[in-house]
Amino acid sequence: MFETLSQRIRAAVDKLRGRGRISEADLKATLREIRMSLLEADVNFEVAKNFVNRVQEKTLGQAVLESLTPAEQILTVVYEELVQMLGGEAKQPVLKNEGNLWFMVGLQGSGKTTTTGKLAQFYKSKGRRPLLVAADTQRPAAREQLRILGEKIGVPVLEVADNERPETTRTRLQQHLTFDYRDLVIVDTAGRLQIDEALMDELAQLKHVLGPSETLLVVDSMTGQEALNVSKTFDERIGVSGLILTKLDGDARGGAALSARHVTGKPIYFAGVSEKLEGLEPFYPDRLAQRILG
Ligand code: GDP
């Protein structure tokens, strides 16, 4: 990911290397080039504009331009601002000692069910006792997919019945938890190929009845800016506490990853980096920024 962006930013800054002193015009030309490369990586227009403005504010002072190493100093500022663009400090979902119930939402095909399995495996390896809930009341195949994942990682899966009411799901979940102690319940909800009003109502109702401690939206980073529109709609209709970006391994441009924090206002908790169950990583803005600047 980020290959082209990375090359272009480095090339733009490299042009300033070896010069004792750079002019304001040189700096502005470099920033224009960086802005273009962000836009071509499919970064949201406002996010790219604000980024360049902040870098300009921090570097336009004479101290940077007249320093012995202006290129290095500009690169440091670009790095700091990239970290901010990606969300600043790395954030994780809130995990209490017990009573954690996470609600997974997202479009069909985004990687929601796979990510639900990945999360269960990730937290199981940290000593947690997850329980998965396959909550798609319309698609038995979706429930089966989660059941198979659960068997693979050795985590139980509670399946809803066709057209089960949210209150019934809540009662069955409570009953399950009385005989099988679990400290992290992850609910894989129904997904559809597009935003679907009936589905949004169903999800909002299930969320209201189950009262999750986190609502995690799974978005496919390869869909670029569309992923961010989807995020905004899910947040308006259901309320989202954090994002998980999938398929970063197949996303050459990286625009959704770079813009998501500022466009949606939500932290990015994890990134999906392969189809495998181990392919989930906590999202570290500083490491990604370092990777971009090589
Ligand atoms: P759902 O319909 O949202 O539940 O999506 P699935 O979990 O069934 O995933 C859809 C497809 O995306 C499957 O082929 C997954 O293996 C694949 N997938 C999910 N996450 C990732 C990821 O991070 N990287 C890659 N390369 N593929 C992924």
PDB file of C-alpha atoms and ligand atoms in Angstrom:
ATOM      1  CA  MET A   1       0.000   0.000   0.000  1.00  0.00           C
ATOM      2  CA  PHE A   2       0.965   3.623  -0.505  1.00  0.00           C
ATOM      3  CA  GLU A   3       3.724   2.767  -3.025  1.00  0.00           C
ATOM      4  CA  THR A   4       3.045   5.588  -5.476  1.00  0.00           C
ATOM      5  CA  LEU A   5       2.284   8.121  -2.766  1.00  0.00           C
ATOM      6  CA  SER A   6       5.430   7.177  -0.963  1.00  0.00           C
ATOM      7  CA  GLN A   7       7.607   7.534  -4.056  1.00  0.00           C
ATOM      8  CA  ARG A   8       6.118  10.860  -5.010  1.00  0.00           C
ATOM      9  CA  ILE A   9       6.415  12.481  -1.605  1.00  0.00           C
ATOM     10  CA  ARG A  10      10.027  11.383  -1.330  1.00  0.00           C
ATOM     11  CA  ALA A  11      10.828  12.591  -4.838  1.00  0.00           C
ATOM     12  CA  ALA A  12       9.238  15.985  -4.122  1.00  0.00           C
ATOM     13  CA  VAL A  13      11.259  16.483  -0.939  1.00  0.00           C
ATOM     14  CA  ASP A  14      14.445  15.075  -2.502  1.00  0.00           C
ATOM     15  CA  LYS A  15      14.457  17.933  -4.972  1.00  0.00           C
ATOM     16  CA  LEU A  16      15.206  20.241  -2.044  1.00  0.00           C
ATOM     17  CA  ARG A  17      18.077  18.187  -0.737  1.00  0.00           C
ATOM     18  CA  GLY A  18      21.610  19.463  -0.857  1.00  0.00           C
ATOM     19  CA  ARG A  19      20.502  23.073  -1.083  1.00  0.00           C
ATOM     20  CA  GLY A  20      21.761  25.391   1.582  1.00  0.00           C
ATOM     21  CA  ARG A  21      18.754  27.616   1.459  1.00  0.00           C
ATOM     22  CA  ILE A  22      15.357  27.275  -0.180  1.00  0.00           C
ATOM     23  CA  SER A  23      12.940  29.976  -1.214  1.00  0.00           C
ATOM     24  CA  GLU A  24       9.294  30.262  -0.300  1.00  0.00           C
ATOM     25  CA  ALA A  25       8.490  29.501  -3.959  1.00  0.00           C
ATOM     26  CA  ASP A  26      10.490  26.250  -3.794  1.00  0.00           C
ATOM     27  CA  LEU A  27       8.611  25.228  -0.671  1.00  0.00           C
ATOM     28  CA  LYS A  28       5.252  25.997  -2.238  1.00  0.00           C
ATOM     29  CA  ALA A  29       6.109  23.994  -5.350  1.00  0.00           C
ATOM     30  CA  THR A  30       7.026  21.027  -3.152  1.00  0.00           C
ATOM     31  CA  LEU A  31       3.786  21.315  -1.202  1.00  0.00           C
ATOM     32  CA  ARG A  32       1.780  21.494  -4.427  1.00  0.00           C
ATOM     33  CA  GLU A  33       3.412  18.283  -5.555  1.00  0.00           C
ATOM     34  CA  ILE A  34       2.599  16.607  -2.220  1.00  0.00           C
ATOM     35  CA  ARG A  35      -0.993  17.784  -2.463  1.00  0.00           C
ATOM     36  CA  MET A  36      -1.325  16.337  -5.979  1.00  0.00           C
ATOM     37  CA  SER A  37       0.109  13.019  -4.873  1.00  0.00           C
ATOM     38  CA  LEU A  38      -2.368  12.838  -1.965  1.00  0.00           C
ATOM     39  CA  LEU A  39      -5.286  13.546  -4.290  1.00  0.00           C
ATOM     40  CA  GLU A  40      -4.080  10.903  -6.722  1.00  0.00           C
ATOM     41  CA  ALA A  41      -3.919   8.451  -3.811  1.00  0.00           C
ATOM     42  CA  ASP A  42      -7.659   9.208  -3.475  1.00  0.00           C
ATOM     43  CA  VAL A  43      -7.330  11.218  -0.270  1.00  0.00           C
ATOM     44  CA  ASN A  44     -10.388  13.342   0.453  1.00  0.00           C
ATOM     45  CA  PHE A  45     -10.003  16.860  -0.999  1.00  0.00           C
ATOM     46  CA  GLU A  46     -10.489  18.756   2.287  1.00  0.00           C
ATOM     47  CA  VAL A  47      -8.174  16.411   4.155  1.00  0.00           C
ATOM     48  CA  ALA A  48      -5.425  16.920   1.561  1.00  0.00           C
ATOM     49  CA  LYS A  49      -5.908  20.694   1.593  1.00  0.00           C
ATOM     50  CA  ASN A  50      -5.778  20.942   5.384  1.00  0.00           C
ATOM     51  CA  PHE A  51      -2.720  18.723   5.482  1.00  0.00           C
ATOM     52  CA  VAL A  52      -0.771  20.918   3.093  1.00  0.00           C
ATOM     53  CA  ASN A  53      -1.895  24.089   4.859  1.00  0.00           C
ATOM     54  CA  ARG A  54      -0.636  22.797   8.184  1.00  0.00           C
ATOM     55  CA  VAL A  55       2.692  21.709   6.748  1.00  0.00           C
ATOM     56  CA  GLN A  56       3.042  25.128   5.147  1.00  0.00           C
ATOM     57  CA  GLU A  57       2.251  26.962   8.405  1.00  0.00           C
ATOM     58  CA  LYS A  58       4.857  24.958  10.268  1.00  0.00           C
ATOM     59  CA  THR A  59       7.603  25.298   7.655  1.00  0.00           C
ATOM     60  CA  LEU A  60       7.178  28.732   6.170  1.00  0.00           C
ATOM     61  CA  GLY A  61       9.110  30.344   9.013  1.00  0.00           C
ATOM     62  CA  GLN A  62      12.583  31.507   8.102  1.00  0.00           C
ATOM     63  CA  ALA A  63      14.140  29.101  10.581  1.00  0.00           C
ATOM     64  CA  VAL A  64      13.227  26.134   8.396  1.00  0.00           C
ATOM     65  CA  LEU A  65      13.924  27.739   5.040  1.00  0.00           C
ATOM     66  CA  GLU A  66      17.282  29.091   6.100  1.00  0.00           C
ATOM     67  CA  SER A  67      18.363  26.084   8.098  1.00  0.00           C
ATOM     68  CA  LEU A  68      21.224  23.914   6.882  1.00  0.00           C
ATOM     69  CA  THR A  69      18.898  20.968   6.296  1.00  0.00           C
ATOM     70  CA  PRO A  70      15.556  22.296   5.048  1.00  0.00           C
ATOM     71  CA  ALA A  71      14.582  19.034   3.306  1.00  0.00           C
ATOM     72  CA  GLU A  72      15.015  17.011   6.518  1.00  0.00           C
ATOM     73  CA  GLN A  73      13.049  19.555   8.502  1.00  0.00           C
ATOM     74  CA  ILE A  74      10.219  19.578   6.006  1.00  0.00           C
ATOM     75  CA  LEU A  75      10.181  15.787   6.041  1.00  0.00           C
ATOM     76  CA  THR A  76       9.856  15.825   9.838  1.00  0.00           C
ATOM     77  CA  VAL A  77       6.847  18.122   9.618  1.00  0.00           C
ATOM     78  CA  VAL A  78       5.299  15.977   6.843  1.00  0.00           C
ATOM     79  CA  TYR A  79       5.779  12.936   9.078  1.00  0.00           C
ATOM     80  CA  GLU A  80       4.132  14.622  12.081  1.00  0.00           C
ATOM     81  CA  GLU A  81       1.188  15.728   9.979  1.00  0.00           C
ATOM     82  CA  LEU A  82       0.797  12.295   8.361  1.00  0.00           C
ATOM     83  CA  VAL A  83       0.554  10.775  11.844  1.00  0.00           C
ATOM     84  CA  GLN A  84      -2.175  13.306  12.676  1.00  0.00           C
ATOM     85  CA  MET A  85      -3.960  12.583   9.413  1.00  0.00           C
ATOM     86  CA  LEU A  86      -4.008   8.890  10.268  1.00  0.00           C
ATOM     87  CA  GLY A  87      -5.424   9.582  13.723  1.00  0.00           C
ATOM     88  CA  GLY A  88      -2.505  10.519  16.004  1.00  0.00           C
ATOM     89  CA  GLU A  89      -2.232   8.115  18.930  1.00  0.00           C
ATOM     90  CA  ALA A  90      -3.103   4.476  18.221  1.00  0.00           C
ATOM     91  CA  LYS A  91      -6.486   3.614  19.756  1.00  0.00           C
ATOM     92  CA  GLN A  92      -8.050   0.320  20.768  1.00  0.00           C
ATOM     93  CA  PRO A  93     -11.668  -0.519  21.544  1.00  0.00           C
ATOM     94  CA  VAL A  94     -12.598  -0.295  25.224  1.00  0.00           C
ATOM     95  CA  LEU A  95     -12.175  -3.672  26.881  1.00  0.00           C
ATOM     96  CA  LYS A  96     -13.455  -4.018  30.437  1.00  0.00           C
ATOM     97  CA  ASN A  97     -12.788  -7.008  32.682  1.00  0.00           C
ATOM     98  CA  GLU A  98     -16.145  -8.438  31.708  1.00  0.00           C
ATOM     99  CA  GLY A  99     -19.477  -7.513  30.127  1.00  0.00           C
ATOM    100  CA  ASN A 100     -17.950  -6.537  26.773  1.00  0.00           C
ATOM    101  CA  LEU A 101     -20.396  -6.771  23.898  1.00  0.00           C
ATOM    102  CA  TRP A 102     -19.194  -5.647  20.494  1.00  0.00           C
ATOM    103  CA  PHE A 103     -21.522  -5.129  17.598  1.00  0.00           C
ATOM    104  CA  MET A 104     -19.987  -5.647  14.143  1.00  0.00           C
ATOM    105  CA  VAL A 105     -21.647  -3.802  11.270  1.00  0.00           C
ATOM    106  CA  GLY A 106     -20.817  -3.271   7.609  1.00  0.00           C
ATOM    107  CA  LEU A 107     -21.798  -4.011   4.047  1.00  0.00           C
ATOM    108  CA  GLN A 108     -21.830  -7.556   2.733  1.00  0.00           C
ATOM    109  CA  GLY A 109     -18.440  -8.309   1.206  1.00  0.00           C
ATOM    110  CA  SER A 110     -16.604  -5.757   3.366  1.00  0.00           C
ATOM    111  CA  GLY A 111     -14.975  -8.583   5.331  1.00  0.00           C
ATOM    112  CA  LYS A 112     -17.215  -8.300   8.395  1.00  0.00           C
ATOM    113  CA  THR A 113     -17.559 -12.008   9.161  1.00  0.00           C
ATOM    114  CA  THR A 114     -13.879 -12.734   8.529  1.00  0.00           C
ATOM    115  CA  THR A 115     -12.938  -9.780  10.762  1.00  0.00           C
ATOM    116  CA  THR A 116     -15.280 -11.027  13.501  1.00  0.00           C
ATOM    117  CA  GLY A 117     -13.383 -14.338  13.453  1.00  0.00           C
ATOM    118  CA  LYS A 118     -10.041 -12.519  13.386  1.00  0.00           C
ATOM    119  CA  LEU A 119     -11.000 -10.429  16.419  1.00  0.00           C
ATOM    120  CA  ALA A 120     -12.087 -13.517  18.349  1.00  0.00           C
ATOM    121  CA  GLN A 121      -8.770 -15.175  17.569  1.00  0.00           C
ATOM    122  CA  PHE A 122      -6.780 -12.024  18.419  1.00  0.00           C
ATOM    123  CA  TYR A 123      -8.401 -11.619  21.836  1.00  0.00           C
ATOM    124  CA  LYS A 124      -8.429 -15.342  22.568  1.00  0.00           C
ATOM    125  CA  SER A 125      -4.658 -15.311  22.095  1.00  0.00           C
ATOM    126  CA  LYS A 126      -4.539 -12.543  24.709  1.00  0.00           C
ATOM    127  CA  GLY A 127      -6.333 -14.727  27.235  1.00  0.00           C
ATOM    128  CA  ARG A 128      -9.910 -13.554  26.680  1.00  0.00           C
ATOM    129  CA  ARG A 129     -12.917 -15.881  26.432  1.00  0.00           C
ATOM    130  CA  PRO A 130     -14.873 -14.726  23.382  1.00  0.00           C
ATOM    131  CA  LEU A 131     -18.333 -15.847  22.309  1.00  0.00           C
ATOM    132  CA  LEU A 132     -19.477 -15.173  18.759  1.00  0.00           C
ATOM    133  CA  VAL A 133     -23.088 -14.484  17.838  1.00  0.00           C
ATOM    134  CA  ALA A 134     -24.205 -15.073  14.246  1.00  0.00           C
ATOM    135  CA  ALA A 135     -27.049 -12.589  14.096  1.00  0.00           C
ATOM    136  CA  ASP A 136     -28.116 -12.492  10.434  1.00  0.00           C
ATOM    137  CA  THR A 137     -31.763 -13.496  10.717  1.00  0.00           C
ATOM    138  CA  GLN A 138     -32.194 -13.687   6.917  1.00  0.00           C
ATOM    139  CA  ARG A 139     -29.120 -15.479   5.577  1.00  0.00           C
ATOM    140  CA  PRO A 140     -28.363 -18.953   6.943  1.00  0.00           C
ATOM    141  CA  ALA A 141     -25.198 -19.011   4.793  1.00  0.00           C
ATOM    142  CA  ALA A 142     -23.803 -16.038   6.723  1.00  0.00           C
ATOM    143  CA  ARG A 143     -24.439 -17.855  10.008  1.00  0.00           C
ATOM    144  CA  GLU A 144     -22.816 -20.985   8.686  1.00  0.00           C
ATOM    145  CA  GLN A 145     -19.725 -19.015   7.634  1.00  0.00           C
ATOM    146  CA  LEU A 146     -19.289 -17.763  11.209  1.00  0.00           C
ATOM    147  CA  ARG A 147     -19.980 -21.229  12.664  1.00  0.00           C
ATOM    148  CA  ILE A 148     -17.153 -22.664  10.551  1.00  0.00           C
ATOM    149  CA  LEU A 149     -14.802 -19.854  11.602  1.00  0.00           C
ATOM    150  CA  GLY A 150     -15.709 -20.453  15.255  1.00  0.00           C
ATOM    151  CA  GLU A 151     -14.901 -24.163  14.922  1.00  0.00           C
ATOM    152  CA  LYS A 152     -11.556 -23.312  13.337  1.00  0.00           C
ATOM    153  CA  ILE A 153     -10.452 -21.042  16.157  1.00  0.00           C
ATOM    154  CA  GLY A 154     -12.147 -22.959  18.966  1.00  0.00           C
ATOM    155  CA  VAL A 155     -14.650 -20.287  19.972  1.00  0.00           C
ATOM    156  CA  PRO A 156     -18.355 -21.077  20.483  1.00  0.00           C
ATOM    157  CA  VAL A 157     -20.918 -19.513  18.160  1.00  0.00           C
ATOM    158  CA  LEU A 158     -24.484 -18.766  19.163  1.00  0.00           C
ATOM    159  CA  GLU A 159     -26.700 -18.666  16.077  1.00  0.00           C
ATOM    160  CA  VAL A 160     -29.990 -16.811  15.785  1.00  0.00           C
ATOM    161  CA  ALA A 161     -32.933 -18.554  14.124  1.00  0.00           C
ATOM    162  CA  ASP A 162     -34.577 -17.301  10.917  1.00  0.00           C
ATOM    163  CA  ASN A 163     -36.519 -14.105  11.657  1.00  0.00           C
ATOM    164  CA  GLU A 164     -35.660 -14.264  15.363  1.00  0.00           C
ATOM    165  CA  ARG A 165     -36.749 -11.182  17.322  1.00  0.00           C
ATOM    166  CA  PRO A 166     -34.032  -9.116  19.054  1.00  0.00           C
ATOM    167  CA  GLU A 167     -35.605  -9.742  22.487  1.00  0.00           C
ATOM    168  CA  THR A 168     -35.366 -13.493  21.912  1.00  0.00           C
ATOM    169  CA  THR A 169     -31.716 -13.157  20.890  1.00  0.00           C
ATOM    170  CA  ARG A 170     -31.008 -11.191  24.065  1.00  0.00           C
ATOM    171  CA  THR A 171     -32.688 -13.834  26.250  1.00  0.00           C
ATOM    172  CA  ARG A 172     -30.847 -16.683  24.538  1.00  0.00           C
ATOM    173  CA  LEU A 173     -27.565 -14.825  24.893  1.00  0.00           C
ATOM    174  CA  GLN A 174     -28.163 -14.219  28.612  1.00  0.00           C
ATOM    175  CA  GLN A 175     -29.026 -17.886  29.081  1.00  0.00           C
ATOM    176  CA  HIS A 176     -25.878 -18.978  27.273  1.00  0.00           C
ATOM    177  CA  LEU A 177     -23.737 -16.730  29.461  1.00  0.00           C
ATOM    178  CA  THR A 178     -25.162 -18.223  32.684  1.00  0.00           C
ATOM    179  CA  PHE A 179     -23.699 -21.655  31.915  1.00  0.00           C
ATOM    180  CA  ASP A 180     -20.649 -20.638  29.830  1.00  0.00           C
ATOM    181  CA  TYR A 181     -18.608 -17.735  31.223  1.00  0.00           C
ATOM    182  CA  ARG A 182     -17.510 -15.375  28.438  1.00  0.00           C
ATOM    183  CA  ASP A 183     -15.942 -11.927  28.849  1.00  0.00           C
ATOM    184  CA  LEU A 184     -16.192 -10.728  25.238  1.00  0.00           C
ATOM    185  CA  VAL A 185     -19.278 -11.244  23.089  1.00  0.00           C
ATOM    186  CA  ILE A 186     -18.845 -10.287  19.422  1.00  0.00           C
ATOM    187  CA  VAL A 187     -22.037 -10.049  17.396  1.00  0.00           C
ATOM    188  CA  ASP A 188     -21.732 -10.473  13.616  1.00  0.00           C
ATOM    189  CA  THR A 189     -24.789  -8.693  12.262  1.00  0.00           C
ATOM    190  CA  ALA A 190     -26.488  -8.911   8.875  1.00  0.00           C
ATOM    191  CA  GLY A 191     -24.888  -7.190   5.902  1.00  0.00           C
ATOM    192  CA  ARG A 192     -26.303  -6.274   2.507  1.00  0.00           C
ATOM    193  CA  LEU A 193     -24.587  -5.294  -0.707  1.00  0.00           C
ATOM    194  CA  GLN A 194     -25.806  -1.720  -0.405  1.00  0.00           C
ATOM    195  CA  ILE A 195     -27.216   0.534   2.273  1.00  0.00           C
ATOM    196  CA  ASP A 196     -30.670  -0.896   2.783  1.00  0.00           C
ATOM    197  CA  GLU A 197     -33.288   0.975   4.840  1.00  0.00           C
ATOM    198  CA  ALA A 198     -34.979  -2.151   6.198  1.00  0.00           C
ATOM    199  CA  LEU A 199     -31.615  -3.539   7.275  1.00  0.00           C
ATOM    200  CA  MET A 200     -30.633  -0.273   8.976  1.00  0.00           C
ATOM    201  CA  ASP A 201     -33.880  -0.379  10.988  1.00  0.00           C
ATOM    202  CA  GLU A 202     -33.252  -3.989  11.933  1.00  0.00           C
ATOM    203  CA  LEU A 203     -29.684  -3.241  13.042  1.00  0.00           C
ATOM    204  CA  ALA A 204     -30.751  -0.174  15.014  1.00  0.00           C
ATOM    205  CA  GLN A 205     -33.370  -2.249  16.816  1.00  0.00           C
ATOM    206  CA  LEU A 206     -30.979  -5.101  17.605  1.00  0.00           C
ATOM    207  CA  LYS A 207     -28.422  -2.597  18.844  1.00  0.00           C
ATOM    208  CA  HIS A 208     -31.008  -0.943  21.083  1.00  0.00           C
ATOM    209  CA  VAL A 209     -32.014  -4.288  22.617  1.00  0.00           C
ATOM    210  CA  LEU A 210     -28.483  -5.677  23.087  1.00  0.00           C
ATOM    211  CA  GLY A 211     -26.857  -2.392  24.198  1.00  0.00           C
ATOM    212  CA  PRO A 212     -23.315  -3.062  22.915  1.00  0.00           C
ATOM    213  CA  SER A 213     -20.274  -1.450  24.532  1.00  0.00           C
ATOM    214  CA  GLU A 214     -18.648  -0.912  21.104  1.00  0.00           C
ATOM    215  CA  THR A 215     -20.120  -0.692  17.615  1.00  0.00           C
ATOM    216  CA  LEU A 216     -17.387  -1.485  15.108  1.00  0.00           C
ATOM    217  CA  LEU A 217     -17.871  -0.677  11.460  1.00  0.00           C
ATOM    218  CA  VAL A 218     -15.970  -2.853   9.001  1.00  0.00           C
ATOM    219  CA  VAL A 219     -15.119  -1.078   5.736  1.00  0.00           C
ATOM    220  CA  ASP A 220     -13.311  -2.261   2.647  1.00  0.00           C
ATOM    221  CA  SER A 221     -10.421   0.161   2.107  1.00  0.00           C
ATOM    222  CA  MET A 222     -10.266  -0.785  -1.584  1.00  0.00           C
ATOM    223  CA  THR A 223     -13.570   1.024  -2.166  1.00  0.00           C
ATOM    224  CA  GLY A 224     -11.797   4.325  -1.428  1.00  0.00           C
ATOM    225  CA  GLN A 225     -13.955   7.381  -0.818  1.00  0.00           C
ATOM    226  CA  GLU A 226     -17.099   5.252  -1.135  1.00  0.00           C
ATOM    227  CA  ALA A 227     -16.013   3.477   2.058  1.00  0.00           C
ATOM    228  CA  LEU A 228     -16.197   6.845   3.806  1.00  0.00           C
ATOM    229  CA  ASN A 229     -19.701   7.597   2.516  1.00  0.00           C
ATOM    230  CA  VAL A 230     -20.802   4.201   3.776  1.00  0.00           C
ATOM    231  CA  SER A 231     -19.206   4.997   7.156  1.00  0.00           C
ATOM    232  CA  LYS A 232     -21.083   8.264   7.457  1.00  0.00           C
ATOM    233  CA  THR A 233     -24.426   6.605   6.700  1.00  0.00           C
ATOM    234  CA  PHE A 234     -23.856   3.776   9.181  1.00  0.00           C
ATOM    235  CA  ASP A 235     -22.869   6.293  11.830  1.00  0.00           C
ATOM    236  CA  GLU A 236     -25.953   8.441  11.240  1.00  0.00           C
ATOM    237  CA  ARG A 237     -28.307   5.474  11.289  1.00  0.00           C
ATOM    238  CA  ILE A 238     -26.785   3.195  13.870  1.00  0.00           C
ATOM    239  CA  GLY A 239     -23.991   5.045  15.652  1.00  0.00           C
ATOM    240  CA  VAL A 240     -20.441   3.785  15.263  1.00  0.00           C
ATOM    241  CA  SER A 241     -17.676   3.915  17.878  1.00  0.00           C
ATOM    242  CA  GLY A 242     -14.727   2.868  15.723  1.00  0.00           C
ATOM    243  CA  LEU A 243     -13.616   1.559  12.342  1.00  0.00           C
ATOM    244  CA  ILE A 244     -11.832  -1.525  11.098  1.00  0.00           C
ATOM    245  CA  LEU A 245     -10.363  -1.139   7.608  1.00  0.00           C
ATOM    246  CA  THR A 246     -10.055  -4.382   5.663  1.00  0.00           C
ATOM    247  CA  LYS A 247      -8.068  -5.433   2.600  1.00  0.00           C
ATOM    248  CA  LEU A 248      -5.249  -2.966   3.109  1.00  0.00           C
ATOM    249  CA  ASP A 249      -3.052  -5.613   1.487  1.00  0.00           C
ATOM    250  CA  GLY A 250      -4.842  -5.085  -1.826  1.00  0.00           C
ATOM    251  CA  ASP A 251      -5.170  -1.321  -1.597  1.00  0.00           C
ATOM    252  CA  ALA A 252      -2.355   0.295  -3.598  1.00  0.00           C
ATOM    253  CA  ARG A 253      -3.527   3.891  -3.120  1.00  0.00           C
ATOM    254  CA  GLY A 254      -4.552   4.094   0.527  1.00  0.00           C
ATOM    255  CA  GLY A 255      -6.957   7.050   0.241  1.00  0.00           C
ATOM    256  CA  ALA A 256      -9.594   5.619   2.573  1.00  0.00           C
ATOM    257  CA  ALA A 257      -7.012   4.796   5.223  1.00  0.00           C
ATOM    258  CA  LEU A 258      -5.557   8.301   4.994  1.00  0.00           C
ATOM    259  CA  SER A 259      -8.870  10.151   5.056  1.00  0.00           C
ATOM    260  CA  ALA A 260     -11.081   7.969   7.279  1.00  0.00           C
ATOM    261  CA  ARG A 261     -10.140   9.503  10.625  1.00  0.00           C
ATOM    262  CA  HIS A 262     -10.951  13.055   9.569  1.00  0.00           C
ATOM    263  CA  VAL A 263     -13.898  12.382   7.274  1.00  0.00           C
ATOM    264  CA  THR A 264     -15.720  10.145   9.762  1.00  0.00           C
ATOM    265  CA  GLY A 265     -14.380  11.520  13.051  1.00  0.00           C
ATOM    266  CA  LYS A 266     -13.952   7.906  14.244  1.00  0.00           C
ATOM    267  CA  PRO A 267     -10.794   6.163  15.358  1.00  0.00           C
ATOM    268  CA  ILE A 268      -9.419   3.309  13.254  1.00  0.00           C
ATOM    269  CA  TYR A 269      -8.844   0.412  15.613  1.00  0.00           C
ATOM    270  CA  PHE A 270      -7.589  -2.338  13.334  1.00  0.00           C
ATOM    271  CA  ALA A 271      -6.496  -3.055   9.783  1.00  0.00           C
ATOM    272  CA  GLY A 272      -7.127  -6.267   7.866  1.00  0.00           C
ATOM    273  CA  VAL A 273      -3.974  -7.210   5.975  1.00  0.00           C
ATOM    274  CA  SER A 274      -4.739 -10.675   4.560  1.00  0.00           C
ATOM    275  CA  GLU A 275      -7.506 -13.210   4.115  1.00  0.00           C
ATOM    276  CA  LYS A 276      -5.988 -15.379   6.832  1.00  0.00           C
ATOM    277  CA  LEU A 277      -7.286 -15.360  10.404  1.00  0.00           C
ATOM    278  CA  GLU A 278      -3.963 -13.941  11.579  1.00  0.00           C
ATOM    279  CA  GLY A 279      -4.283 -11.073   9.127  1.00  0.00           C
ATOM    280  CA  LEU A 280      -5.477  -8.408  11.552  1.00  0.00           C
ATOM    281  CA  GLU A 281      -3.239  -5.722  13.029  1.00  0.00           C
ATOM    282  CA  PRO A 282      -3.863  -2.905  15.475  1.00  0.00           C
ATOM    283  CA  PHE A 283      -3.764   0.329  13.461  1.00  0.00           C
ATOM    284  CA  TYR A 284      -0.635   2.345  14.286  1.00  0.00           C
ATOM    285  CA  PRO A 285      -0.629   5.808  12.668  1.00  0.00           C
ATOM    286  CA  ASP A 286       3.070   6.382  13.399  1.00  0.00           C
ATOM    287  CA  ARG A 287       4.205   3.108  11.803  1.00  0.00           C
ATOM    288  CA  LEU A 288       2.134   3.747   8.693  1.00  0.00           C
ATOM    289  CA  ALA A 289       3.480   7.274   8.392  1.00  0.00           C
ATOM    290  CA  GLN A 290       7.017   5.901   8.667  1.00  0.00           C
ATOM    291  CA  ARG A 291       6.251   3.382   5.967  1.00  0.00           C
ATOM    292  CA  ILE A 292       4.949   6.096   3.652  1.00  0.00           C
ATOM    293  CA  LEU A 293       8.081   8.176   4.103  1.00  0.00           C
ATOM    294  CA  GLY A 294      10.281   5.081   3.797  1.00  0.00           C
TER     295      GLY A 294
HETATM  296  P1  GDP B   1     -18.803 -10.085   4.774  1.00  0.00           P
HETATM  297  O1  GDP B   1     -19.808 -10.363   3.712  1.00  0.00           O
HETATM  298  O2  GDP B   1     -18.672  -8.624   5.054  1.00  0.00           O
HETATM  299  O3  GDP B   1     -19.001 -10.873   6.019  1.00  0.00           O
HETATM  300  O4  GDP B   1     -17.387 -10.463   4.154  1.00  0.00           O
HETATM  301  P2  GDP B   1     -16.492 -11.757   4.319  1.00  0.00           P
HETATM  302  O5  GDP B   1     -15.950 -11.835   5.694  1.00  0.00           O
HETATM  303  O6  GDP B   1     -17.226 -12.937   3.804  1.00  0.00           O
HETATM  304  O7  GDP B   1     -15.269 -11.363   3.367  1.00  0.00           O
HETATM  305  C1  GDP B   1     -15.429 -11.131   1.978  1.00  0.00           C
HETATM  306  C2  GDP B   1     -14.127 -11.517   1.276  1.00  0.00           C
HETATM  307  O8  GDP B   1     -13.086 -10.624   1.653  1.00  0.00           O
HETATM  308  C3  GDP B   1     -13.635 -12.912   1.642  1.00  0.00           C
HETATM  309  O9  GDP B   1     -13.120 -13.519   0.474  1.00  0.00           O
HETATM  310  C4  GDP B   1     -12.522 -12.646   2.648  1.00  0.00           C
HETATM  311  O10 GDP B   1     -11.544 -13.659   2.674  1.00  0.00           O
HETATM  312  C5  GDP B   1     -11.958 -11.347   2.106  1.00  0.00           C
HETATM  313  N1  GDP B   1     -11.264 -10.541   3.130  1.00  0.00           N
HETATM  314  C6  GDP B   1     -11.728 -10.094   4.317  1.00  0.00           C
HETATM  315  N2  GDP B   1     -10.800  -9.334   4.952  1.00  0.00           N
HETATM  316  C7  GDP B   1      -9.708  -9.298   4.142  1.00  0.00           C
HETATM  317  C8  GDP B   1      -8.415  -8.656   4.231  1.00  0.00           C
HETATM  318  O11 GDP B   1      -8.072  -7.937   5.177  1.00  0.00           O
HETATM  319  N3  GDP B   1      -7.570  -8.860   3.173  1.00  0.00           N
HETATM  320  C9  GDP B   1      -7.919  -9.623   2.094  1.00  0.00           C
HETATM  321  N4  GDP B   1      -7.040  -9.757   1.104  1.00  0.00           N
HETATM  322  N5  GDP B   1      -9.124 -10.202   1.981  1.00  0.00           N
HETATM  323  C10 GDP B   1     -10.009 -10.068   2.980  1.00  0.00           C
END
